[in-house]
mmCIF file of C-alpha atoms and ligand atoms in Angstrom:
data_model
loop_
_atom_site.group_PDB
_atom_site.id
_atom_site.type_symbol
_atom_site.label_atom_id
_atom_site.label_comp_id
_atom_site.label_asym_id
_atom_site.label_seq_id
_atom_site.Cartn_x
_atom_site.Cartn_y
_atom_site.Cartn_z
ATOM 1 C CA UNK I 1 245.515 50.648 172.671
ATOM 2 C CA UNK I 2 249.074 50.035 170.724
ATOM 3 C CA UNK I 3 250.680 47.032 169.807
ATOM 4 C CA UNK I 4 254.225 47.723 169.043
ATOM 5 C CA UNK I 5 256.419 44.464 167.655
ATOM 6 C CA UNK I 6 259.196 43.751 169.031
ATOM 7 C CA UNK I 7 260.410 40.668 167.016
ATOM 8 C CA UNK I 8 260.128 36.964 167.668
ATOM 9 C CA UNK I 9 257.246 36.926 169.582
ATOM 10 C CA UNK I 10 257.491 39.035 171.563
ATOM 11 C CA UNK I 11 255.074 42.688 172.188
ATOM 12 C CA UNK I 12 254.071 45.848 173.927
ATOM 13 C CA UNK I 13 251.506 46.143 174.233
ATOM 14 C CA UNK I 14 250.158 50.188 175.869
ATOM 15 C CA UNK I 15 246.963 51.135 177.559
ATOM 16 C CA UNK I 16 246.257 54.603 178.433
ATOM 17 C CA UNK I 17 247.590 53.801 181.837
ATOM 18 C CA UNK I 18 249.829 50.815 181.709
ATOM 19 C CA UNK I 19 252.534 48.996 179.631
ATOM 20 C CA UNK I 20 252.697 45.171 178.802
ATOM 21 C CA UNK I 21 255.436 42.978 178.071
ATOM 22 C CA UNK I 22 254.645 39.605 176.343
ATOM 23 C CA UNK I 23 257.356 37.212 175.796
ATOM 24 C CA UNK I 24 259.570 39.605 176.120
ATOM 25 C CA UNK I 25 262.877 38.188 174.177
ATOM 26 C CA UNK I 26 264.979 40.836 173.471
ATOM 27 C CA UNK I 27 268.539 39.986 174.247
ATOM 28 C CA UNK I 28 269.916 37.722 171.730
ATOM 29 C CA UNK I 29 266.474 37.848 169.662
ATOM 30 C CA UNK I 30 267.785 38.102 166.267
ATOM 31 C CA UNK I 31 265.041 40.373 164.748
ATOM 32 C CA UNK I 32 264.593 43.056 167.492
ATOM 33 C CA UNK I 33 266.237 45.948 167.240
ATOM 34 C CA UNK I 34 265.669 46.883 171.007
ATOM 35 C CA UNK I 35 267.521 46.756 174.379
ATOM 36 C CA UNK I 36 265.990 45.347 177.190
ATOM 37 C CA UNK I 37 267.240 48.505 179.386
ATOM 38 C CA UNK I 38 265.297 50.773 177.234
ATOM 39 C CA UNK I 39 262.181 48.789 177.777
ATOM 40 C CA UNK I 40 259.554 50.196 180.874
ATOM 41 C CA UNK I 41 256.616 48.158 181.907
ATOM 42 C CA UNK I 42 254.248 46.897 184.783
ATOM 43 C CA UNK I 43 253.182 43.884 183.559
ATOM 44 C CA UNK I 44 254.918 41.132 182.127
ATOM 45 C CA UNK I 45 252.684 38.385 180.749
ATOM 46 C CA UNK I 46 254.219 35.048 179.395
ATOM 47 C CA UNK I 47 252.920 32.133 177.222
ATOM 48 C CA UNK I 48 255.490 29.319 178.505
ATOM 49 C CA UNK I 49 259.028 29.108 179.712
ATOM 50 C CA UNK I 50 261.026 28.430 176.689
ATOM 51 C CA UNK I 51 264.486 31.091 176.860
ATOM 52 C CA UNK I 52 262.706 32.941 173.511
ATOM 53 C CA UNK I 53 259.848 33.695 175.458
ATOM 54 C CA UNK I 54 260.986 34.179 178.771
ATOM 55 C CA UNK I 55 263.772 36.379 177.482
ATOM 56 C CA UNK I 56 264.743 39.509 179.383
ATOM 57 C CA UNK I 57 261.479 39.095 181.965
ATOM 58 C CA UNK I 58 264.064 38.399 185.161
ATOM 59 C CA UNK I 59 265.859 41.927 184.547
ATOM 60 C CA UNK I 60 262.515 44.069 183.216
ATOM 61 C CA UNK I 61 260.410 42.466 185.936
ATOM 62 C CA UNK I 62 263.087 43.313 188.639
ATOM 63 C CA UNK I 63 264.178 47.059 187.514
ATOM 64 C CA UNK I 64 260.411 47.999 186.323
ATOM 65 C CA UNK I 65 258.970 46.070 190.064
ATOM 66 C CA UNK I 66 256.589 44.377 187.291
ATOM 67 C CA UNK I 67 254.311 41.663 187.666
ATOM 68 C CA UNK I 68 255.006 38.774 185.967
ATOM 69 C CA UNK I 69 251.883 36.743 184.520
ATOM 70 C CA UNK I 70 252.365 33.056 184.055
ATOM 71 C CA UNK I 71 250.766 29.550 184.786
ATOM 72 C CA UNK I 72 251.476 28.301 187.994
ATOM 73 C CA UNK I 73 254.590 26.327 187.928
ATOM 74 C CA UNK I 74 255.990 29.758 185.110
ATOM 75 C CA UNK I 75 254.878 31.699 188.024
ATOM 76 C CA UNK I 76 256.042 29.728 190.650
ATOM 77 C CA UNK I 77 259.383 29.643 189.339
ATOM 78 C CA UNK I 78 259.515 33.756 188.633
ATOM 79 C CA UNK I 79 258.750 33.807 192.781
ATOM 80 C CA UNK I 80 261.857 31.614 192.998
ATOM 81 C CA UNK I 81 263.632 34.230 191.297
ATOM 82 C CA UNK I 82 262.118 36.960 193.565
ATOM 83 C CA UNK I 83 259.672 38.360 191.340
ATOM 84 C CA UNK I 84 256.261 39.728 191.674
ATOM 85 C CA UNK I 85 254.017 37.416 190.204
ATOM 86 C CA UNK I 86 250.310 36.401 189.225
ATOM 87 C CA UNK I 87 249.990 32.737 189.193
ATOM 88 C CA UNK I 88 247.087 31.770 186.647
ATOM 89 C CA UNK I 89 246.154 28.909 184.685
ATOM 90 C CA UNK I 90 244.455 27.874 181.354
ATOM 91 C CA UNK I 91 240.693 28.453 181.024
ATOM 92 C CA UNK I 92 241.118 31.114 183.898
ATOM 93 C CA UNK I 93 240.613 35.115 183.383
ATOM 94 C CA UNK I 94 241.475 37.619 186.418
ATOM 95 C CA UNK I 95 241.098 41.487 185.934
ATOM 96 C CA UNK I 96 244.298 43.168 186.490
ATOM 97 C CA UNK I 97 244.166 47.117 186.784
ATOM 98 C CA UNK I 98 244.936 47.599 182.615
ATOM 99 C CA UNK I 99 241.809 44.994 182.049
ATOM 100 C CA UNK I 100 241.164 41.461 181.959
ATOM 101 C CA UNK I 101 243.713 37.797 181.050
ATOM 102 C CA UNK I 102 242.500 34.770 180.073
ATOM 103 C CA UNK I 103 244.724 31.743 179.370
ATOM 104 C CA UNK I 104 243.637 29.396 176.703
ATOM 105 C CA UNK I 105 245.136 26.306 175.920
ATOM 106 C CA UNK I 106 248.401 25.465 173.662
ATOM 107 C CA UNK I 107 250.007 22.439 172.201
ATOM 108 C CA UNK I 108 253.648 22.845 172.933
ATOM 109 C CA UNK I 109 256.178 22.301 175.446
ATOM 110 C CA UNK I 110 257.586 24.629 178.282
ATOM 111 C CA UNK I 111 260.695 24.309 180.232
ATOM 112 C CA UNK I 112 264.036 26.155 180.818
ATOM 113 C CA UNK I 113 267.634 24.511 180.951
ATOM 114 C CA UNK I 114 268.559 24.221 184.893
ATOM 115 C CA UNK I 115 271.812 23.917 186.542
ATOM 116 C CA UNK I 116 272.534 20.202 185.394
ATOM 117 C CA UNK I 117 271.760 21.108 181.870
ATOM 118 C CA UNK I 118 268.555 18.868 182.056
ATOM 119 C CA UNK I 119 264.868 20.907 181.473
ATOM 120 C CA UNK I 120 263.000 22.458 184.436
ATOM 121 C CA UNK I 121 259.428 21.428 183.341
ATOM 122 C CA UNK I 122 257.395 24.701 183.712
ATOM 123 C CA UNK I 123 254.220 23.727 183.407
ATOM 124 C CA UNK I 124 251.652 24.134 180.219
ATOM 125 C CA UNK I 125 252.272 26.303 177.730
ATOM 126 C CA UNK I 126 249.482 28.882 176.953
ATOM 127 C CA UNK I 127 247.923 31.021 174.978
ATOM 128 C CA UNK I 128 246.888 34.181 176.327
ATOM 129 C CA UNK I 129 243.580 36.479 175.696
ATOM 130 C CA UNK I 130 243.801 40.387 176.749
ATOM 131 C CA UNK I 131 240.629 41.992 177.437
ATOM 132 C CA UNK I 132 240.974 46.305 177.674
ATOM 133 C CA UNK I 133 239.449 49.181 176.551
ATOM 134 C CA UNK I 134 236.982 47.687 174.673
ATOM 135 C CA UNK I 135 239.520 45.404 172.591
ATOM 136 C CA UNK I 136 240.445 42.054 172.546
ATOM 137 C CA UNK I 137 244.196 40.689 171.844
ATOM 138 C CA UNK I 138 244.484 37.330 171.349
ATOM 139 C CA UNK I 139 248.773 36.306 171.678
ATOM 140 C CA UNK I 140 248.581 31.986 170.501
ATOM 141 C CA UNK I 141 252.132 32.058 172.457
ATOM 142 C CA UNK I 142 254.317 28.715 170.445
ATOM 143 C CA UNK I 143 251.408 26.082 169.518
ATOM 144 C CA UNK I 144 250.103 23.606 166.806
ATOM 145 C CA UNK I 145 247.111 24.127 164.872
ATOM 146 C CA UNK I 146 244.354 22.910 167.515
ATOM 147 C CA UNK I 147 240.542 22.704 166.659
ATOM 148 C CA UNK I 148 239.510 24.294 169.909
ATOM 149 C CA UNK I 149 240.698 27.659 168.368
ATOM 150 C CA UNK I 150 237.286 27.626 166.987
ATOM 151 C CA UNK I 151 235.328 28.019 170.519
ATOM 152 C CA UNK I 152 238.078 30.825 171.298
ATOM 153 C CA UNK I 153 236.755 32.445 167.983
ATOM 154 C CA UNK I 154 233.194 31.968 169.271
ATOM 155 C CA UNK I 155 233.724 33.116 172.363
ATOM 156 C CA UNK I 156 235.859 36.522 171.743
ATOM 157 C CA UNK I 157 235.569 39.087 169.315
ATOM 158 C CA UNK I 158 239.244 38.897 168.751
ATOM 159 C CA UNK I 159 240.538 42.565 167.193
ATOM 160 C CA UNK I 160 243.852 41.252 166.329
ATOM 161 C CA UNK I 161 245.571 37.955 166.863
ATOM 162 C CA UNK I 162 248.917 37.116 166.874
ATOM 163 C CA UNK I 163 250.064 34.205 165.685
ATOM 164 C CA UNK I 164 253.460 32.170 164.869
ATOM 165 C CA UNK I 165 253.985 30.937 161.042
ATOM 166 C CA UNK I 166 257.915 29.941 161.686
ATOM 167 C CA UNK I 167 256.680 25.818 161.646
ATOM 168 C CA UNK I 168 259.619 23.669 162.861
ATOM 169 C CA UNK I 169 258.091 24.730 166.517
ATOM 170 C CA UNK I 170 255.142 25.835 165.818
ATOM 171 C CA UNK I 171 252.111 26.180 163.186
ATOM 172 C CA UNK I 172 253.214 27.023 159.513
ATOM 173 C CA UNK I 173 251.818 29.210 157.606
ATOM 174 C CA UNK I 174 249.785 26.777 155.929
ATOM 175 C CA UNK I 175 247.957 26.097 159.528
ATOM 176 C CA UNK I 176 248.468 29.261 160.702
ATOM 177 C CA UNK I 177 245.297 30.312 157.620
ATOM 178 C CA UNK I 178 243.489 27.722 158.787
ATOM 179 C CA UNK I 179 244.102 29.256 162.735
ATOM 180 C CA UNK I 180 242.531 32.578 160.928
ATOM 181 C CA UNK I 181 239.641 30.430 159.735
ATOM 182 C CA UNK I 182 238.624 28.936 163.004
ATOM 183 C CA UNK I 183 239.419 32.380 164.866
ATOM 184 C CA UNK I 184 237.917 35.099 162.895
ATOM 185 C CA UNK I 185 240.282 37.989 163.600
ATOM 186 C CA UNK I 186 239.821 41.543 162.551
ATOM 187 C CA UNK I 187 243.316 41.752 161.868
ATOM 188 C CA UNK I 188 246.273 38.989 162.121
ATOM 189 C CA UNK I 189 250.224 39.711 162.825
ATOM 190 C CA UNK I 190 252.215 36.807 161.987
ATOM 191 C CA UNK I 191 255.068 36.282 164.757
ATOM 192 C CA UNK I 192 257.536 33.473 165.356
ATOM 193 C CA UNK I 193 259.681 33.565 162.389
ATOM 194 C CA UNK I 194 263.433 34.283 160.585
ATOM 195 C CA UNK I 195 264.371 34.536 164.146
ATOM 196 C CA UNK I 196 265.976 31.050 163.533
ATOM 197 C CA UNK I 197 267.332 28.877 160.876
ATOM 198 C CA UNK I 198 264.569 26.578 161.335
ATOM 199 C CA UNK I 199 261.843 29.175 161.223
ATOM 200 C CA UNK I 200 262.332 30.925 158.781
ATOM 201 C CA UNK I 201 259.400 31.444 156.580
ATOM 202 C CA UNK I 202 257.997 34.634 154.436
ATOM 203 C CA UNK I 203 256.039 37.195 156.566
ATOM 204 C CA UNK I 204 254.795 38.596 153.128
ATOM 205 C CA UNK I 205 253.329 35.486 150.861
ATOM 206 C CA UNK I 206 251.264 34.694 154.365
ATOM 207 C CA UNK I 207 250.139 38.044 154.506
ATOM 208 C CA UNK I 208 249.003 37.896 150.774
ATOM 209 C CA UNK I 209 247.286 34.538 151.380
ATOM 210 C CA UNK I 210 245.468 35.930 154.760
ATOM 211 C CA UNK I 211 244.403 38.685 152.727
ATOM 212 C CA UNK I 212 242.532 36.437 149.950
ATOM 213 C CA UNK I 213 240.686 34.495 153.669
ATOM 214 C CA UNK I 214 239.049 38.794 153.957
ATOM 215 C CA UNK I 215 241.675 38.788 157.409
ATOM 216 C CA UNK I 216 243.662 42.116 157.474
ATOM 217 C CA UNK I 217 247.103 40.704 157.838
ATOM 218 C CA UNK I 218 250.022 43.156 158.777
ATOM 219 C CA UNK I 219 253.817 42.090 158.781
ATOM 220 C CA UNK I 220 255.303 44.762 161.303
ATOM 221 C CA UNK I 221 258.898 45.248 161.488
ATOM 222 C CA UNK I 222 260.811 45.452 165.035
ATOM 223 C CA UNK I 223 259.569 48.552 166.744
ATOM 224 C CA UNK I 224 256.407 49.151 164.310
ATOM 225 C CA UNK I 225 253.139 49.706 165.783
ATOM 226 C CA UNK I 226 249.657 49.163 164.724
ATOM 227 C CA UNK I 227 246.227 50.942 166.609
ATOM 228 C CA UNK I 228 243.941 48.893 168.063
HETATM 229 NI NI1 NI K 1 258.493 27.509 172.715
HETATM 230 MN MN1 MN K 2 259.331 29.796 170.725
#
């Protein structure tokens, strides 16, 4: 399995078979140097509604006939739009042809700015665990540091976990250790930063610090890949 960065938060993540979008924020996303045309995939699985997450997934989902993967309401919204979708929701797994999603929970918001300006609530933001080929991906989507990330740790083997250090939003990278700490990664790639003003933090001096906890931490650059 590959896991290729795409900036923000968003990845692709590719099977032997099958290609998956998460978050997948590409146009207007500051730190990826890809265009959502270029992009091919059946699945598109989201973490919550916010415009950096939800990104490009109208356009991919309708010119690659992709699912979309969301909680409910996300999902319910993406059917609005005419998309194929799998409605899910947190604490719930379903197998999908490429393996098997679980949603875990996230402290966060999730909406998207409707017609009157005003937010379309979209439900609960999640976090989101991919089970395939023998690995397990754990995305934390946009969330605080929650103690709960220590049953997730309990529960899963996680191979790598991907998690936002940006703060402002999200965890910092000062939570975002103690995240590593409660999960027990193989290997961590910080997301969720220098895409913004407000979120900008240094991929490298987190890195360095995750390294000292014995957690592989790798800072990938838009379009860099790492095995899993
Ligand atoms: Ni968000
Ligand atoms: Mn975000």
């Amino acid at each position: 399995m590959k896991i290729t960065f795409l900036g923000h938060s968003a990845c692709l993540v590719e099977t032997r078979d099958h290609h998956l979008l998460i978050d997948p924020f590409i146009t207007g996303n500051s730190m990826s140097t890809f265009q959502a045309d270029d992009i091919s995939c059946d699945f598109i699985l989201l973490t919550h509604g916010h415009a950096d997450h939800f990104g490009d997934t109208e356009a991919l989902a309708k010119r690659n006939d992709a699912t979309v993967i969301a909680n409910f309401e996300l999902a319910g919204y993406c059917e609005t739009k005419g998309l194929k979708n799998h409605p899910m929701h947190i604490g719930g797994s379903a197998s999908f042809p490429f393996g098997e999603v679980k949603l875990t929970i996230a402290h966060h918001g999730s909406s998207l700015p409707g017609p009157d300006g005003l937010p379309i609530y979209l439900g609960e933001p999640a976090g989101i665990l991919i089970k395939a080929e023998g690995k397990t991906i754990y995305h934390a989507g946009d969330t605080g540091l929650f103690l709960d990330m220590q049953l997730i740790g309990q529960m899963n083997t996680i191979d790598v976990a991907l998690l936002p250090i940006g703060d402002n939003f999200t965890m910092g990278p000062e939570d975002a250790l103690k995240a590593i700490e409660f999960l027990r990664p193989k290997k961590v790639i910080p997301i969720h930063y220098n895409t913004f003003p407000p979120i900008e933090k240094d991929p490298n001096e987190f890195a360095q610090a995750a390294n000292l906890c014995n957690t592989e931490a790798i800072v990938l650059e838009s379009g860099q890949s790492i095995e899993v």
